[in-house]
Structure formats: structure tokens, C-alpha cells
XYZ file of C-alpha atoms in Angstrom:
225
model
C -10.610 -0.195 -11.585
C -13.955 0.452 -9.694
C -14.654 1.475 -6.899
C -17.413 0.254 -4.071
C -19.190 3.065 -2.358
C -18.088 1.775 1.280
C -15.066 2.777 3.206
C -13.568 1.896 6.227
C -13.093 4.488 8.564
C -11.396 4.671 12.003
C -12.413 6.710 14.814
C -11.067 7.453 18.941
C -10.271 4.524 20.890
C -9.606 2.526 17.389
C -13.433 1.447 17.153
C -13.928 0.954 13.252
C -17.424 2.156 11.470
C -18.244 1.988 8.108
C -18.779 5.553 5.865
C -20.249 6.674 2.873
C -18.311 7.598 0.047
C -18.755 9.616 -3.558
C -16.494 9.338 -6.007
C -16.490 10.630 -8.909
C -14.803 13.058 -12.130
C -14.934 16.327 -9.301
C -13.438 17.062 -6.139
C -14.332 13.851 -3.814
C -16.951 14.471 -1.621
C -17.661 12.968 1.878
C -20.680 12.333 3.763
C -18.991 12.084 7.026
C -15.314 13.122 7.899
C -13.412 10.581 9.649
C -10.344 11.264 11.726
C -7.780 9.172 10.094
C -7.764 7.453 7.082
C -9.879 5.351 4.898
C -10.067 2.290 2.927
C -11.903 1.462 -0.025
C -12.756 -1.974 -1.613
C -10.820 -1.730 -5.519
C -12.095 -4.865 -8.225
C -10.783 -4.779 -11.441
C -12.494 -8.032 -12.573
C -10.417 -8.681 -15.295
C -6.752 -9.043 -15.546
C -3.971 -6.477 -15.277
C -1.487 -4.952 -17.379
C 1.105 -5.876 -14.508
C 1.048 -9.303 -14.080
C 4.492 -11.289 -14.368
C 5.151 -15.120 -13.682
C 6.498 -15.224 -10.142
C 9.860 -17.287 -10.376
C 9.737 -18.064 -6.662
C 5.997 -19.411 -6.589
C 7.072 -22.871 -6.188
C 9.185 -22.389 -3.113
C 7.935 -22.583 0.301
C 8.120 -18.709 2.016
C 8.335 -18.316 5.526
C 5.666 -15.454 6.393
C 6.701 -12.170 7.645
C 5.766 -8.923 7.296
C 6.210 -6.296 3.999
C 7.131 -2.539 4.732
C 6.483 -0.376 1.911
C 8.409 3.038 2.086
C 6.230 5.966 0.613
C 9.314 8.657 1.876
C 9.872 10.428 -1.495
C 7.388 9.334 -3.326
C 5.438 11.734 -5.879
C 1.635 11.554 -6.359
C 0.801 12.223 -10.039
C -2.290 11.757 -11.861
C -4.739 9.159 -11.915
C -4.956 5.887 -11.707
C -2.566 3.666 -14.067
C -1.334 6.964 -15.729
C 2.174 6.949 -17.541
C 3.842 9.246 -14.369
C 2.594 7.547 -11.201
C 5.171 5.590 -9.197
C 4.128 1.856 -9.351
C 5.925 -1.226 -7.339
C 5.867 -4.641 -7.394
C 6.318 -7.160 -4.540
C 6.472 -11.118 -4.696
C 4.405 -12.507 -1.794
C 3.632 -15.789 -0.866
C 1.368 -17.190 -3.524
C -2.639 -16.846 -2.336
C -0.966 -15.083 0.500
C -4.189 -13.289 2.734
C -3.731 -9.173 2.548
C -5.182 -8.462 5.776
C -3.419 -6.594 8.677
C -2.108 -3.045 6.889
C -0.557 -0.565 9.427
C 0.129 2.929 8.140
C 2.483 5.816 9.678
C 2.343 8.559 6.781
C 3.485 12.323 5.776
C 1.953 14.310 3.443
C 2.241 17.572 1.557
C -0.017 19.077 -1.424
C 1.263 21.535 -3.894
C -1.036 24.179 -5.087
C -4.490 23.546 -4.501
C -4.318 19.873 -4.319
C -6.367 18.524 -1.346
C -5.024 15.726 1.029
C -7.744 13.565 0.387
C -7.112 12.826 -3.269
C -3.766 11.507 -2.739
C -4.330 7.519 -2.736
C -2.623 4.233 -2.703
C -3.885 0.753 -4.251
C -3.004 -2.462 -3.260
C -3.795 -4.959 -5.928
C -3.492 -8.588 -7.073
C -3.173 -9.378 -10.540
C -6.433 -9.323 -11.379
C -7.146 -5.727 -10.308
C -8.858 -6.861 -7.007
C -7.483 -5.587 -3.410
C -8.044 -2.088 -1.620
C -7.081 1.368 -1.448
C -6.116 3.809 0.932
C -6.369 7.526 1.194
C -4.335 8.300 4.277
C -5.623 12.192 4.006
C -9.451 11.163 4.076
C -12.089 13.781 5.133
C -8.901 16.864 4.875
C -10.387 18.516 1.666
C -7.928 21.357 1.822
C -4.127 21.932 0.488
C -1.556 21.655 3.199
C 0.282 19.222 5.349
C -0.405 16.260 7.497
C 0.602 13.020 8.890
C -1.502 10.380 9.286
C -0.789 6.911 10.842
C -3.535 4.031 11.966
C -4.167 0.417 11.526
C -6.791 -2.320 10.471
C -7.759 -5.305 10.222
C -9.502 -5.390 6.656
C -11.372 -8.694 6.959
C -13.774 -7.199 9.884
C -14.863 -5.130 7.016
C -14.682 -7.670 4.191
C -12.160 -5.824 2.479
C -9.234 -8.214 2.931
C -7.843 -9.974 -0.554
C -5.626 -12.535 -1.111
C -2.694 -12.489 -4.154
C -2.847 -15.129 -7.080
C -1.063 -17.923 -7.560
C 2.002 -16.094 -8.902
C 2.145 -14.124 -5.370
C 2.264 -10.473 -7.104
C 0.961 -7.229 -5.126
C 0.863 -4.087 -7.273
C 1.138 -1.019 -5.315
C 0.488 2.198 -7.208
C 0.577 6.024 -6.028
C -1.924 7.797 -7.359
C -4.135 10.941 -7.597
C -8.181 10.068 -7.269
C -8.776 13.706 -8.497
C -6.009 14.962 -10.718
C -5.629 18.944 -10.618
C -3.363 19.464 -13.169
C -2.345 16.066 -15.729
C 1.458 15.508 -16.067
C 2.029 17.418 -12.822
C 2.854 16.599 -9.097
C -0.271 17.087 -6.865
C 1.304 15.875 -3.561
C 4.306 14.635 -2.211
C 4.629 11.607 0.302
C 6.898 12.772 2.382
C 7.817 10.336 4.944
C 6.575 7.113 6.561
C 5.770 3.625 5.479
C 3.049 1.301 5.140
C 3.296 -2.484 7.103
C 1.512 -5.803 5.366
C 1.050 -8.210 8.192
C 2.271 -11.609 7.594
C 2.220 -12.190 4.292
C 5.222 -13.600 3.725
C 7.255 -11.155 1.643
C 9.932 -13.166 -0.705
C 13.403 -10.751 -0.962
C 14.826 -9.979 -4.120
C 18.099 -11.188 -5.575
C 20.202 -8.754 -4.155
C 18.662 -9.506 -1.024
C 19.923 -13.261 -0.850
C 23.027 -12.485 -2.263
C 23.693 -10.592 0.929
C 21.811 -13.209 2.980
C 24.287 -15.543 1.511
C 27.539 -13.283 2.316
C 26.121 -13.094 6.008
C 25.423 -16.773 6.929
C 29.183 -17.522 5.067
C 30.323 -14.941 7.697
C 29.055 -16.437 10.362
C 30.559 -19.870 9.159
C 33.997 -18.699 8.983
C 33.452 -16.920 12.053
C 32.249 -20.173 13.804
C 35.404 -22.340 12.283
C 38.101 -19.652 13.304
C 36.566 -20.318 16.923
C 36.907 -24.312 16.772
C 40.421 -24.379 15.273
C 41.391 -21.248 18.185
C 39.552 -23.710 20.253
């Protein structure tokens, strides 16, 4: 995965600028500290190692929004290494990644800074953005972070491949100590606008156990009736 060297940053009165950003093997380095968060443009240009068939491609899916929860969730090492927590969500196939709301708690453990703890947001192909809630707070400690964007004023919004899969991966973009928890996600959640998340299984199974609940309830009231 590479990395572009321009970030979006947000500032008072949700006005949007664009920053400068290093990245490299050594503590990440900013040219100008934001007051929120940051997102990065991530291409991979070449296939991924996640990349299932989507079963539900072919049918039509209403859109709607996709909550991730990041409450719990540990932040490892780098990128794609064996201990970060990775998730996978069927979207609507091509489905635009756009609108991304955040609302996020974080806590380092020994001299882990804020700003290397990072999420990606991928397609199959490796391309999509990435977000580093803690951007600009190159210290250990605590803080919560929450903002929103619209990443095609910035020409960072991506759409999903035909088979609809995003790839969401925690990771570390400066890992401290390999093997080893460098920050904890605390609480808090991250919001997808419209892009038309498709449930799992389990999910319609209970959809299915609802709606026959509201049948029967319906008949008991025409036979009462």
C-alpha cells in the first residue's frame, strides 16, 4: 500500500484545507497540526490478498448507511501484519465511498503516540483511504476524536469493485514494539454514508423471524376482527 503525500484535514467551523504529510520508517512527522483528524489517499494498484466473490453481487441492495464499531478494538503493528484486526463488509457492488463520519476514543500504551494509530478503507484492489483519527497528537495518552467529510471535495472518494467488498484494517503507521498492542480503540464508531451495506446471514434470518411476526400478528387481528 502507498501512500500520497496529501491529507485532508479539518479545521473550526468544519472548513476543510488540504496538509502536508511525511511518512515514513520513523515517528510521522507533520508540517502543520490539524485539530481533528486526517485522511490520506491509500492505492495499492494491484490486487489484494482479501478479495472473495461476493455471493450477493447480483441482487439489487437498497442503499443505507454502514456503522463500523472500533469499541474494543486493538491497534497492532503495521499494515497487513499477522495481529491487526481486519473486517470485511459486502457493499453494493461499485458502491461510491464518500460521506465517512467518525466519533472515536483512543488510548496509547507506553510511548505510542495517537497519531500512528490508523484505519484503511479499501476495495479489492488496495485502492480507498485512510484515517488517523489522532492526527497532529504526537504524544502517548488519551483522546477522542469525532468529525466528518465529504471525501470527493478532496478527490479522495473510491468506489468498491464489482464484488462490493470493503476491507477495513486497524493498524499501526509506526509500530513501537512488533507483536505488541500500541493503542487501544476504545469506544466509538465510524458511519459510511449510503452505500448500501448488504446484512449477513444471521442478519436475514432474524429479518425473516420479524416480518413472520408481524404476519401472525396481523392474522390474529383479522380472525379477532
Amino acid at each position: 500500500m502507498s501512500l500520497n503525500q496529501w491529507a485532508v484535514r479539518t479545521v473550526a467551523g468544519a472548513a476543510m484545507v488540504l496538509a502536508s504529510v511525511a511518512f515514513g520508517s520513523a515517528q510521522a512527522q507533520t508540517s502543520v497540526k490539524p485539530i481533528t483528524g486526517t485522511f490520506a489517499k491509500a492505492s495499492g494498484g494491484g490486487g489484494s490478498a482479501f478479495a472473495p466473490a461476493n455471493p450477493n453481487a447480483a441482487a439489487p441492495v437498497p442503499m443505507s448507511d454502514l456503522v463500523i464499531s472500533a469499541a474494543g478494538v486493538a491497534s497492532f503493528d503495521g499494515p497487513a501484519a499477522p495481529g491487526n484486526t481486519v473486517l470485511t463488509f459486502n457493499l453494493a457492488p461499485g458502491a461510491l465511498v464518500d460521506a465517512i463520519a467518525y466519533n472515536l476514543s483512543l488510548a496509547t500504551v507506553g510511548a505510542s503516540w495517537l497519531s500512528e494509530a490508523t484505519i484503511s478503507f479499501l476495495n479489492s484492489n488496495g485502492d480507498g483511504v485512510v484515517l488517523t483519527a489522532g492526527f497532529g497528537d504526537d504524544a502517548p495518552g488519551t483522546g477522542t476524536y469525532a468529525d466528518s467529510a465529504l471525501l470527493s471535495e478532496f478527490g479522495l472518494s473510491f468506489n468498491v469493485g464489482a464484488d462490493g467488498l470493503l476491507i477495513v484494517e486497524f493498524y499501526e503507521s509506526f509500530d513501537d514494539v512488533e507483536g505488541a498492542i500500541d493503542a487501544n480503540w476504545t469506544a466509538g464508531s465510524v458511519t459510511l454514508g449510503n452505500v448500501g451495506a448488504i446484512p449477513e446471514p444471521g442478519t436475514y434470518a432474524l429479518m425473516g423471524l420479524g416480518l413472520l411476526a408481524v404476519v401472525g400478528a396481523a392474522a390474529r387481528r383479522r380472525q379477532q376482527g
